[in-house]
C-alpha cells in the first residue's frame, strides 16, 4: 500500500491495461478461467441484458465472438427498444473497454480535489469507510450520512444506508431535471409524468414540443414514436429558441424568445377558451375551477404575448386552432429537463392545463396510464426508525416537493442546519456537472468527514472523494430486476456477459460487503445476487435461469386509456383536474399560472442554453472510445449575424465568460442560422477537468461550470439554470 | 442478378449517428475512422430554416471510378448484388481509389488496405439487413434490389420525391435520399 502520485497512478493504470490486453490476446488458458464464459465458446454467443448507457434501460442482446465482446443490439422482445438501441446503447461495448475506467479502490492521501491517491484492497477501503461511518453515527447520528444516486444500480447501496439508519437520499433527476414537470402535473391531474414518460407520441395527431429536442435527446422509445408520428404526418409544433432537429420536422416552428414560454402558453389557452375550442364534455365532467381559470386567462391575448415572446399573434392563433382540431389526440409534451427559470413548476402546470383543455390526459394520443410488472420484494428485516426528519426540505420550505432535493442536502452540509451532514455517498452521478454552482458543492464537501464515490469512471466528483470504489460496468454485473411503468408490462434482467478487466466489483457486492463491515449483515440474508434474484422470481413462478435465457418476459395485458377501461380518477384534493388550484392559493402561490418576464442579458452578453447530443449521456460517456469517435468535443452555437458582428470564425476556439467572471475551457465556435441572436447553445457534459479522465480531459467546455447562478423554484426547490449570460473571450 | 441499393428518408432521419455506431461495432471499424457518417445541410436564414440530414456512405455506384482505377483488381464488383468491395489481401494501399471516389467514402485502414462500406454483404448473404438499416431507431433506411420493380426501395423511388448525391459526377450512385 504505497502512496503514489497521480502520474505514477496513471502509469500503474496503464500497466494494468497492458497486462489485461496481454491476457486476452496471448493466453487462452487464463482466458479459459473466465468466470462468466467458462468454456471459451467458439463462434457467436448471444446474451440478453438491459442497457445502462442512460436511465431508459432498454432491453439488449450482447454478442460475443469467440468469447470476446463484439456488439450489442436491441432485444426485439423489449417494448422500450423494440429491438433497436440508440447510438449510446449500440456503443455500449465502449464502456467495457474504456481505458480511463476506475480499476481498483483508491484512498486519498493529500488534500481533497488534488487527485492524489493510494491504491488499496477492497478490505482496506471498506474497513476505512465503516470505521468513519461508525464514528459519525456515534457523534452525529446515522442521519448525518447522505446519499446521491442516479440509476437502478444505486438500489443496494440505498438498502445498506437505510439499514444503517439514514433516509437522506436525493437524485439530481428531481431538483435539476424533471422535478418541476412532475410537480406541475401532480398539482393539476394528481399524478406525475414519471419515467419513461407516459406520453402516447405514436398515436398523437398533433404534437407540441416546448424546448424538448427529441432526436437530439435520444430517449429511445420516444424518438421511435416521434419518427412514427412524422411519417404519419402528425401536425408537429416546435417552440424553441434554437432550430432543433425536431423543429426541422415541424409544420410550425415558433422561434420563441428564451424564458417566455408561460406567456405563450397563457395566450394559447386564451385563444382556446375565448373561441371555445376546448373539450367541453371532458371539462364539464372532470374539471374543477374552470370558471375562475377562464376569467383569469381572458387578459392574456396573443397581442399581449407578442412583445414578450416575439411570436406573431396570428401564428399563436393558428397553432392554437390546429391543436384543437386534433383533440384529444393532441399532446403538449411535458418535457423532461425542465429546470430552466425557477418558475418551472408553474410553467409545467400551464402545460398540464393546456393538455387538460385538449382532454388529452388518459386519452389515446395524449397521456396513457402506465402499467407495471409487479414482483414482490425480498423480505428484509425492518429498517431502524429514523429519529430526525429528512434534512433536504426543513419545515417544508418547498411545500410541493414530491421527492428529495439534492441542493437542500448541499445547503444543510454547508450550514449544518437543520442538522450537520458529515458524509456523502455518491453513486453514478457526477455532482460537479449535475448541480448548479460547483463552488457550493465543493464548499459542502469540505465540511464532510467522509466522502465516498462509487462509479465506473473517474468523474470530476470522484476527484473530490476520500475513497473511490470502482464499479464493474453493466456488461460485467447483475443488477436489480427491471420493470418500468409503460404501455405494457415487462420484466427484464441485467446479467454479466464478460469479466471486469480489473478489480472492479458490482454494486450489490459493494453494498453487501459494506453492510457486513458495519455489522448489518443480517440485512443481506442471501449469499449472492443470483440467490436474491432467483428467490424473487420463484415467487411469481419464474426462475433466474429462465429469465437469463429470455432476457425479457411479458406480463398481463392492462388498460392504459380511459376509453379502454381506466377509471377517470384524479389524485388532487378536489378529485378533479384543478384548473384553479386551491392548494396553491392556500400556500400563497398563484392558483392559475402567471407570467413574469425573466432577467435579460446585459449588452454584449447572451443567454446560455444547453441540451443533449444523441451520442452522449450527461458527463458520463465522453471517455467511451466509440462514442468519442462520434463526438469528442462540444461546440458553442452562435447565430451567424452575431458571429459576424464579433468577428468569430467557424471552428475557431474561444472561451466563454459568464456574468460572474467565470471563464470556460476552450470551445469550438459553430456559426449557424439555427439559433436566435440573443442566446448561445452548447451540449452538456463536456469540458472535463478530472485529471484521471485522460481521454476526455480538456475537450470542449462545461456549461455546468458557467452555471454559477440559479433561481430556486419556490414550489418544489428545483434549480432554474437558464439564467446565466456569457460573452466571448477571443484569446483562446 | 440483383442490384442492391439503399433509400434513406431524410424526413424521418434525426441524425443520431446510430448507423455510424452500429457499423463500427458490426465491422470492427478502427478508432478514428468510420464507414458511414452524417451530413446536415442547412438552408435559409433564421427562423426560416430547413435541414436535410443525410446518412452517407459508399454509394455502390453503377459506374465505378474506384474499380476502374485499381491497379491490382482489389476493388471489384461482387457477384452478389453488384456491391462494390475491396479484396484486402490484393490491395496495396496506393490510394488511387480514394482520389477517384467523388464521395470521399474510402479510407486507408491502419492495416494498410482501402476500407469502406460493404453494404454489410456478410449479413445480406445470410438474409439480414445491413447493420445501419437494422439498427436505425427512426426506421428511415431501406435496403433492397433496385432491379426488382416490386422491391420496397424501387417503390419508394418511384413514389416519393428523391435525389442522389453528386449525380453530375456520372457515377450513377445507388443511394437515394427521400425529401
PDB file of N, CA and C in Angstrom, chain A residues 70-71 73 84-87 90-91 93 215 218 220 223-224 227 230-231 241 243-245 248-249 253 255 614-615 625-627 629-630 639 641 673-676, chain B residues 10-18 20-22 24-26 30-34 40 42 44-47 49-51 53 123 133-139 142:
ATOM      1  N   UNK A  70     -18.353  -8.380 -28.843  1.00  0.00           N
ATOM      2  CA  UNK A  70     -18.358  -7.920 -30.244  1.00  0.00           C
ATOM      3  C   UNK A  70     -19.282  -6.725 -30.423  1.00  0.00           C
ATOM      4  N   UNK A  71     -20.563  -6.908 -30.123  1.00  0.00           N
ATOM      5  CA  UNK A  71     -21.520  -5.816 -30.372  1.00  0.00           C
ATOM      6  C   UNK A  71     -22.749  -6.010 -29.486  1.00  0.00           C
ATOM      7  N   UNK A  73     -27.035  -5.364 -29.570  1.00  0.00           N
ATOM      8  CA  UNK A  73     -28.231  -4.970 -30.327  1.00  0.00           C
ATOM      9  C   UNK A  73     -29.416  -4.882 -29.380  1.00  0.00           C
ATOM     10  N   UNK A  84     -34.271  -2.084 -31.254  1.00  0.00           N
ATOM     11  CA  UNK A  84     -33.329  -1.103 -31.813  1.00  0.00           C
ATOM     12  C   UNK A  84     -32.814  -0.191 -30.692  1.00  0.00           C
ATOM     13  N   UNK A  85     -31.540  -0.309 -30.378  1.00  0.00           N
ATOM     14  CA  UNK A  85     -30.958   0.569 -29.355  1.00  0.00           C
ATOM     15  C   UNK A  85     -30.665   1.934 -29.963  1.00  0.00           C
ATOM     16  N   UNK A  86     -30.416   2.907 -29.121  1.00  0.00           N
ATOM     17  CA  UNK A  86     -29.996   4.220 -29.587  1.00  0.00           C
ATOM     18  C   UNK A  86     -28.471   4.182 -29.785  1.00  0.00           C
ATOM     19  N   UNK A  87     -27.868   5.226 -30.339  1.00  0.00           N
ATOM     20  CA  UNK A  87     -26.417   5.166 -30.604  1.00  0.00           C
ATOM     21  C   UNK A  87     -25.579   4.923 -29.356  1.00  0.00           C
ATOM     22  N   UNK A  90     -25.884   1.245 -28.655  1.00  0.00           N
ATOM     23  CA  UNK A  90     -25.117   0.492 -29.658  1.00  0.00           C
ATOM     24  C   UNK A  90     -23.623   0.597 -29.378  1.00  0.00           C
ATOM     25  N   UNK A  91     -23.209   1.709 -28.757  1.00  0.00           N
ATOM     26  CA  UNK A  91     -21.789   1.903 -28.432  1.00  0.00           C
ATOM     27  C   UNK A  91     -21.430   1.412 -27.043  1.00  0.00           C
ATOM     28  N   UNK A  93     -20.367  -1.323 -25.816  1.00  0.00           N
ATOM     29  CA  UNK A  93     -19.151  -2.111 -25.564  1.00  0.00           C
ATOM     30  C   UNK A  93     -17.963  -1.195 -25.236  1.00  0.00           C
ATOM     31  N   UNK A 215     -34.851  13.505 -30.607  1.00  0.00           N
ATOM     32  CA  UNK A 215     -33.977  13.261 -31.765  1.00  0.00           C
ATOM     33  C   UNK A 215     -32.548  13.631 -31.410  1.00  0.00           C
ATOM     34  N   UNK A 218     -32.070  11.546 -26.930  1.00  0.00           N
ATOM     35  CA  UNK A 218     -32.282  10.254 -27.573  1.00  0.00           C
ATOM     36  C   UNK A 218     -32.980   9.245 -26.664  1.00  0.00           C
ATOM     37  N   UNK A 220     -35.016   6.518 -26.254  1.00  0.00           N
ATOM     38  CA  UNK A 220     -35.252   5.607 -27.370  1.00  0.00           C
ATOM     39  C   UNK A 220     -36.714   5.491 -27.808  1.00  0.00           C
ATOM     40  N   UNK A 223     -38.146   8.661 -29.301  1.00  0.00           N
ATOM     41  CA  UNK A 223     -37.648   9.029 -30.627  1.00  0.00           C
ATOM     42  C   UNK A 223     -38.260   8.113 -31.686  1.00  0.00           C
ATOM     43  N   UNK A 224     -38.378   6.839 -31.361  1.00  0.00           N
ATOM     44  CA  UNK A 224     -39.017   5.917 -32.315  1.00  0.00           C
ATOM     45  C   UNK A 224     -40.458   6.347 -32.584  1.00  0.00           C
ATOM     46  N   UNK A 227     -40.549   9.567 -34.733  1.00  0.00           N
ATOM     47  CA  UNK A 227     -40.330   9.306 -36.163  1.00  0.00           C
ATOM     48  C   UNK A 227     -41.604   8.737 -36.796  1.00  0.00           C
ATOM     49  N   UNK A 230     -43.963  11.548 -37.345  1.00  0.00           N
ATOM     50  CA  UNK A 230     -43.528  12.312 -38.524  1.00  0.00           C
ATOM     51  C   UNK A 230     -44.000  11.596 -39.787  1.00  0.00           C
ATOM     52  N   UNK A 231     -43.797  10.298 -39.824  1.00  0.00           N
ATOM     53  CA  UNK A 231     -44.200   9.522 -41.014  1.00  0.00           C
ATOM     54  C   UNK A 231     -45.712   9.610 -41.234  1.00  0.00           C
ATOM     55  N   UNK A 241     -35.896  28.380 -28.916  1.00  0.00           N
ATOM     56  CA  UNK A 241     -35.053  29.479 -29.405  1.00  0.00           C
ATOM     57  C   UNK A 241     -34.033  28.992 -30.431  1.00  0.00           C
ATOM     58  N   UNK A 243     -33.262  26.269 -33.687  1.00  0.00           N
ATOM     59  CA  UNK A 243     -33.915  25.446 -34.705  1.00  0.00           C
ATOM     60  C   UNK A 243     -33.384  24.020 -34.547  1.00  0.00           C
ATOM     61  N   UNK A 244     -34.040  23.275 -33.670  1.00  0.00           N
ATOM     62  CA  UNK A 244     -33.595  21.927 -33.317  1.00  0.00           C
ATOM     63  C   UNK A 244     -33.868  20.974 -34.472  1.00  0.00           C
ATOM     64  N   UNK A 245     -33.376  19.740 -34.340  1.00  0.00           N
ATOM     65  CA  UNK A 245     -33.713  18.710 -35.330  1.00  0.00           C
ATOM     66  C   UNK A 245     -35.233  18.524 -35.364  1.00  0.00           C
ATOM     67  N   UNK A 248     -36.993  20.954 -37.427  1.00  0.00           N
ATOM     68  CA  UNK A 248     -36.905  20.712 -38.871  1.00  0.00           C
ATOM     69  C   UNK A 248     -37.955  19.718 -39.347  1.00  0.00           C
ATOM     70  N   UNK A 249     -38.599  19.031 -38.426  1.00  0.00           N
ATOM     71  CA  UNK A 249     -39.659  18.077 -38.788  1.00  0.00           C
ATOM     72  C   UNK A 249     -41.043  18.699 -38.580  1.00  0.00           C
ATOM     73  N   UNK A 253     -42.875  26.199 -36.684  1.00  0.00           N
ATOM     74  CA  UNK A 253     -41.739  26.452 -35.799  1.00  0.00           C
ATOM     75  C   UNK A 253     -41.890  27.836 -35.190  1.00  0.00           C
ATOM     76  N   UNK A 255     -40.058  30.493 -33.039  1.00  0.00           N
ATOM     77  CA  UNK A 255     -38.707  30.834 -32.569  1.00  0.00           C
ATOM     78  C   UNK A 255     -38.793  31.735 -31.337  1.00  0.00           C
ATOM     79  N   UNK A 614     -27.257  13.173 -29.275  1.00  0.00           N
ATOM     80  CA  UNK A 614     -27.740  11.783 -29.265  1.00  0.00           C
ATOM     81  C   UNK A 614     -26.682  10.754 -28.880  1.00  0.00           C
ATOM     82  N   UNK A 615     -25.404  11.117 -28.969  1.00  0.00           N
ATOM     83  CA  UNK A 615     -24.349  10.117 -28.745  1.00  0.00           C
ATOM     84  C   UNK A 615     -23.715  10.178 -27.354  1.00  0.00           C
ATOM     85  N   UNK A 625     -14.651   5.198 -26.036  1.00  0.00           N
ATOM     86  CA  UNK A 625     -13.918   5.499 -27.280  1.00  0.00           C
ATOM     87  C   UNK A 625     -14.797   5.406 -28.522  1.00  0.00           C
ATOM     88  N   UNK A 626     -15.827   4.603 -28.473  1.00  0.00           N
ATOM     89  CA  UNK A 626     -16.713   4.528 -29.648  1.00  0.00           C
ATOM     90  C   UNK A 626     -17.530   5.820 -29.742  1.00  0.00           C
ATOM     91  N   UNK A 627     -18.078   6.246 -28.611  1.00  0.00           N
ATOM     92  CA  UNK A 627     -18.908   7.460 -28.619  1.00  0.00           C
ATOM     93  C   UNK A 627     -18.041   8.705 -28.802  1.00  0.00           C
ATOM     94  N   UNK A 629     -15.544   8.797 -30.715  1.00  0.00           N
ATOM     95  CA  UNK A 629     -15.318   8.849 -32.157  1.00  0.00           C
ATOM     96  C   UNK A 629     -16.501   9.492 -32.883  1.00  0.00           C
ATOM     97  N   UNK A 630     -17.659   9.473 -32.272  1.00  0.00           N
ATOM     98  CA  UNK A 630     -18.832  10.117 -32.862  1.00  0.00           C
ATOM     99  C   UNK A 630     -18.817  11.619 -32.577  1.00  0.00           C
ATOM    100  N   UNK A 639     -25.331  32.496 -33.517  1.00  0.00           N
ATOM    101  CA  UNK A 639     -26.047  32.979 -34.695  1.00  0.00           C
ATOM    102  C   UNK A 639     -25.076  33.670 -35.656  1.00  0.00           C
ATOM    103  N   UNK A 641     -25.262  36.221 -37.683  1.00  0.00           N
ATOM    104  CA  UNK A 641     -25.152  37.675 -37.620  1.00  0.00           C
ATOM    105  C   UNK A 641     -24.300  38.112 -36.425  1.00  0.00           C
ATOM    106  N   UNK A 673     -27.313  29.351 -38.677  1.00  0.00           N
ATOM    107  CA  UNK A 673     -28.605  30.040 -38.797  1.00  0.00           C
ATOM    108  C   UNK A 673     -29.661  29.368 -37.928  1.00  0.00           C
ATOM    109  N   UNK A 674     -29.240  28.444 -37.098  1.00  0.00           N
ATOM    110  CA  UNK A 674     -30.207  27.632 -36.352  1.00  0.00           C
ATOM    111  C   UNK A 674     -30.423  28.113 -34.918  1.00  0.00           C
ATOM    112  N   UNK A 675     -30.112  29.371 -34.643  1.00  0.00           N
ATOM    113  CA  UNK A 675     -30.340  29.863 -33.272  1.00  0.00           C
ATOM    114  C   UNK A 675     -30.618  31.366 -33.305  1.00  0.00           C
ATOM    115  N   UNK A 676     -31.370  31.834 -32.318  1.00  0.00           N
ATOM    116  CA  UNK A 676     -31.662  33.261 -32.190  1.00  0.00           C
ATOM    117  C   UNK A 676     -30.384  34.062 -31.914  1.00  0.00           C
TER     118      UNK A 676
ATOM    119  N   UNK B  10     -35.016  11.267 -45.500  1.00  0.00           N
ATOM    120  CA  UNK B  10     -34.455  12.380 -44.710  1.00  0.00           C
ATOM    121  C   UNK B  10     -35.527  13.066 -43.868  1.00  0.00           C
ATOM    122  N   UNK B  11     -36.789  12.832 -44.198  1.00  0.00           N
ATOM    123  CA  UNK B  11     -37.861  13.418 -43.375  1.00  0.00           C
ATOM    124  C   UNK B  11     -37.881  12.780 -41.991  1.00  0.00           C
ATOM    125  N   UNK B  12     -37.513  11.500 -41.918  1.00  0.00           N
ATOM    126  CA  UNK B  12     -37.559  10.805 -40.630  1.00  0.00           C
ATOM    127  C   UNK B  12     -36.221  10.827 -39.894  1.00  0.00           C
ATOM    128  N   UNK B  13     -35.141  10.888 -40.629  1.00  0.00           N
ATOM    129  CA  UNK B  13     -33.809  10.804 -40.015  1.00  0.00           C
ATOM    130  C   UNK B  13     -33.596  11.965 -39.044  1.00  0.00           C
ATOM    131  N   UNK B  14     -33.087  11.635 -37.843  1.00  0.00           N
ATOM    132  CA  UNK B  14     -32.774  12.684 -36.872  1.00  0.00           C
ATOM    133  C   UNK B  14     -31.262  12.882 -36.720  1.00  0.00           C
ATOM    134  N   UNK B  15     -30.487  12.166 -37.514  1.00  0.00           N
ATOM    135  CA  UNK B  15     -29.028  12.353 -37.467  1.00  0.00           C
ATOM    136  C   UNK B  15     -28.390  11.869 -36.192  1.00  0.00           C
ATOM    137  N   UNK B  16     -28.929  10.813 -35.599  1.00  0.00           N
ATOM    138  CA  UNK B  16     -28.460  10.388 -34.264  1.00  0.00           C
ATOM    139  C   UNK B  16     -27.137   9.636 -34.308  1.00  0.00           C
ATOM    140  N   UNK B  17     -26.703   9.224 -35.509  1.00  0.00           N
ATOM    141  CA  UNK B  17     -25.441   8.504 -35.710  1.00  0.00           C
ATOM    142  C   UNK B  17     -25.476   7.054 -35.248  1.00  0.00           C
ATOM    143  N   UNK B  18     -26.671   6.527 -35.000  1.00  0.00           N
ATOM    144  CA  UNK B  18     -26.740   5.117 -34.616  1.00  0.00           C
ATOM    145  C   UNK B  18     -26.208   4.248 -35.761  1.00  0.00           C
ATOM    146  N   UNK B  20     -23.826   4.958 -37.708  1.00  0.00           N
ATOM    147  CA  UNK B  20     -22.364   5.029 -37.684  1.00  0.00           C
ATOM    148  C   UNK B  20     -21.812   4.103 -36.590  1.00  0.00           C
ATOM    149  N   UNK B  21     -22.474   4.153 -35.420  1.00  0.00           N
ATOM    150  CA  UNK B  21     -22.022   3.324 -34.297  1.00  0.00           C
ATOM    151  C   UNK B  21     -22.218   1.842 -34.617  1.00  0.00           C
ATOM    152  N   UNK B  22     -23.383   1.507 -35.163  1.00  0.00           N
ATOM    153  CA  UNK B  22     -23.687   0.092 -35.440  1.00  0.00           C
ATOM    154  C   UNK B  22     -22.717  -0.473 -36.468  1.00  0.00           C
ATOM    155  N   UNK B  24     -19.714   0.567 -36.921  1.00  0.00           N
ATOM    156  CA  UNK B  24     -18.399   0.494 -36.267  1.00  0.00           C
ATOM    157  C   UNK B  24     -18.233  -0.806 -35.479  1.00  0.00           C
ATOM    158  N   UNK B  25     -19.267  -1.172 -34.731  1.00  0.00           N
ATOM    159  CA  UNK B  25     -19.132  -2.396 -33.934  1.00  0.00           C
ATOM    160  C   UNK B  25     -19.320  -3.638 -34.810  1.00  0.00           C
ATOM    161  N   UNK B  26     -20.306  -3.600 -35.701  1.00  0.00           N
ATOM    162  CA  UNK B  26     -20.551  -4.756 -36.568  1.00  0.00           C
ATOM    163  C   UNK B  26     -19.278  -5.128 -37.330  1.00  0.00           C
ATOM    164  N   UNK B  30     -11.819   0.645 -37.267  1.00  0.00           N
ATOM    165  CA  UNK B  30     -10.844   1.141 -36.289  1.00  0.00           C
ATOM    166  C   UNK B  30     -11.147   2.554 -35.790  1.00  0.00           C
ATOM    167  N   UNK B  31     -10.674   2.829 -34.560  1.00  0.00           N
ATOM    168  CA  UNK B  31     -10.857   4.137 -33.947  1.00  0.00           C
ATOM    169  C   UNK B  31     -10.313   5.226 -34.872  1.00  0.00           C
ATOM    170  N   UNK B  32     -11.046   6.316 -34.956  1.00  0.00           N
ATOM    171  CA  UNK B  32     -10.614   7.430 -35.801  1.00  0.00           C
ATOM    172  C   UNK B  32     -11.136   7.346 -37.221  1.00  0.00           C
ATOM    173  N   UNK B  33     -11.780   6.238 -37.571  1.00  0.00           N
ATOM    174  CA  UNK B  33     -12.351   6.089 -38.915  1.00  0.00           C
ATOM    175  C   UNK B  33     -13.798   5.633 -38.821  1.00  0.00           C
ATOM    176  N   UNK B  34     -14.585   5.975 -39.844  1.00  0.00           N
ATOM    177  CA  UNK B  34     -15.947   5.468 -39.926  1.00  0.00           C
ATOM    178  C   UNK B  34     -16.277   5.152 -41.384  1.00  0.00           C
ATOM    179  N   UNK B  40     -25.333  17.273 -42.306  1.00  0.00           N
ATOM    180  CA  UNK B  40     -26.548  18.079 -42.149  1.00  0.00           C
ATOM    181  C   UNK B  40     -26.448  19.303 -43.057  1.00  0.00           C
ATOM    182  N   UNK B  42     -27.888  22.747 -44.152  1.00  0.00           N
ATOM    183  CA  UNK B  42     -28.751  23.800 -43.611  1.00  0.00           C
ATOM    184  C   UNK B  42     -28.987  24.846 -44.686  1.00  0.00           C
ATOM    185  N   UNK B  44     -31.338  28.507 -45.692  1.00  0.00           N
ATOM    186  CA  UNK B  44     -32.235  29.555 -45.221  1.00  0.00           C
ATOM    187  C   UNK B  44     -31.598  30.429 -44.167  1.00  0.00           C
ATOM    188  N   UNK B  45     -32.409  31.382 -43.719  1.00  0.00           N
ATOM    189  CA  UNK B  45     -31.970  32.379 -42.746  1.00  0.00           C
ATOM    190  C   UNK B  45     -32.912  32.257 -41.547  1.00  0.00           C
ATOM    191  N   UNK B  46     -32.365  32.248 -40.340  1.00  0.00           N
ATOM    192  CA  UNK B  46     -33.183  32.095 -39.140  1.00  0.00           C
ATOM    193  C   UNK B  46     -34.323  33.118 -39.131  1.00  0.00           C
ATOM    194  N   UNK B  47     -35.556  32.783 -38.803  1.00  0.00           N
ATOM    195  CA  UNK B  47     -36.012  31.449 -38.398  1.00  0.00           C
ATOM    196  C   UNK B  47     -36.556  30.585 -39.547  1.00  0.00           C
ATOM    197  N   UNK B  49     -35.624  28.298 -41.706  1.00  0.00           N
ATOM    198  CA  UNK B  49     -34.506  27.405 -41.994  1.00  0.00           C
ATOM    199  C   UNK B  49     -35.061  26.049 -42.398  1.00  0.00           C
ATOM    200  N   UNK B  50     -34.341  25.322 -43.237  1.00  0.00           N
ATOM    201  CA  UNK B  50     -34.665  23.899 -43.355  1.00  0.00           C
ATOM    202  C   UNK B  50     -33.396  23.065 -43.338  1.00  0.00           C
ATOM    203  N   UNK B  51     -33.566  21.844 -42.856  1.00  0.00           N
ATOM    204  CA  UNK B  51     -32.439  20.922 -42.713  1.00  0.00           C
ATOM    205  C   UNK B  51     -32.674  19.713 -43.582  1.00  0.00           C
ATOM    206  N   UNK B  53     -30.900  16.040 -43.305  1.00  0.00           N
ATOM    207  CA  UNK B  53     -29.883  15.239 -42.630  1.00  0.00           C
ATOM    208  C   UNK B  53     -29.652  13.984 -43.471  1.00  0.00           C
ATOM    209  N   UNK B 123     -23.852  -9.919 -43.912  1.00  0.00           N
ATOM    210  CA  UNK B 123     -25.192 -10.062 -43.306  1.00  0.00           C
ATOM    211  C   UNK B 123     -26.221 -10.328 -44.397  1.00  0.00           C
ATOM    212  N   UNK B 133     -29.064  -0.221 -41.355  1.00  0.00           N
ATOM    213  CA  UNK B 133     -30.501  -0.250 -41.633  1.00  0.00           C
ATOM    214  C   UNK B 133     -31.243  -0.900 -40.468  1.00  0.00           C
ATOM    215  N   UNK B 134     -30.671  -1.988 -39.959  1.00  0.00           N
ATOM    216  CA  UNK B 134     -31.406  -2.747 -38.942  1.00  0.00           C
ATOM    217  C   UNK B 134     -31.390  -2.060 -37.583  1.00  0.00           C
ATOM    218  N   UNK B 135     -30.444  -1.145 -37.345  1.00  0.00           N
ATOM    219  CA  UNK B 135     -30.374  -0.510 -36.024  1.00  0.00           C
ATOM    220  C   UNK B 135     -31.198   0.775 -35.966  1.00  0.00           C
ATOM    221  N   UNK B 136     -31.464   1.392 -37.105  1.00  0.00           N
ATOM    222  CA  UNK B 136     -31.996   2.767 -37.116  1.00  0.00           C
ATOM    223  C   UNK B 136     -33.275   2.916 -36.286  1.00  0.00           C
ATOM    224  N   UNK B 137     -33.233   3.721 -35.226  1.00  0.00           N
ATOM    225  CA  UNK B 137     -34.404   3.852 -34.365  1.00  0.00           C
ATOM    226  C   UNK B 137     -35.567   4.596 -35.027  1.00  0.00           C
ATOM    227  N   UNK B 138     -35.279   5.316 -36.115  1.00  0.00           N
ATOM    228  CA  UNK B 138     -36.372   6.018 -36.781  1.00  0.00           C
ATOM    229  C   UNK B 138     -36.903   5.238 -37.981  1.00  0.00           C
ATOM    230  N   UNK B 139     -36.325   4.092 -38.251  1.00  0.00           N
ATOM    231  CA  UNK B 139     -36.726   3.277 -39.417  1.00  0.00           C
ATOM    232  C   UNK B 139     -36.690   4.117 -40.696  1.00  0.00           C
ATOM    233  N   UNK B 142     -33.896   2.024 -45.969  1.00  0.00           N
ATOM    234  CA  UNK B 142     -34.439   0.858 -46.657  1.00  0.00           C
ATOM    235  C   UNK B 142     -33.352   0.294 -47.554  1.00  0.00           C
TER     236      UNK B 142
END
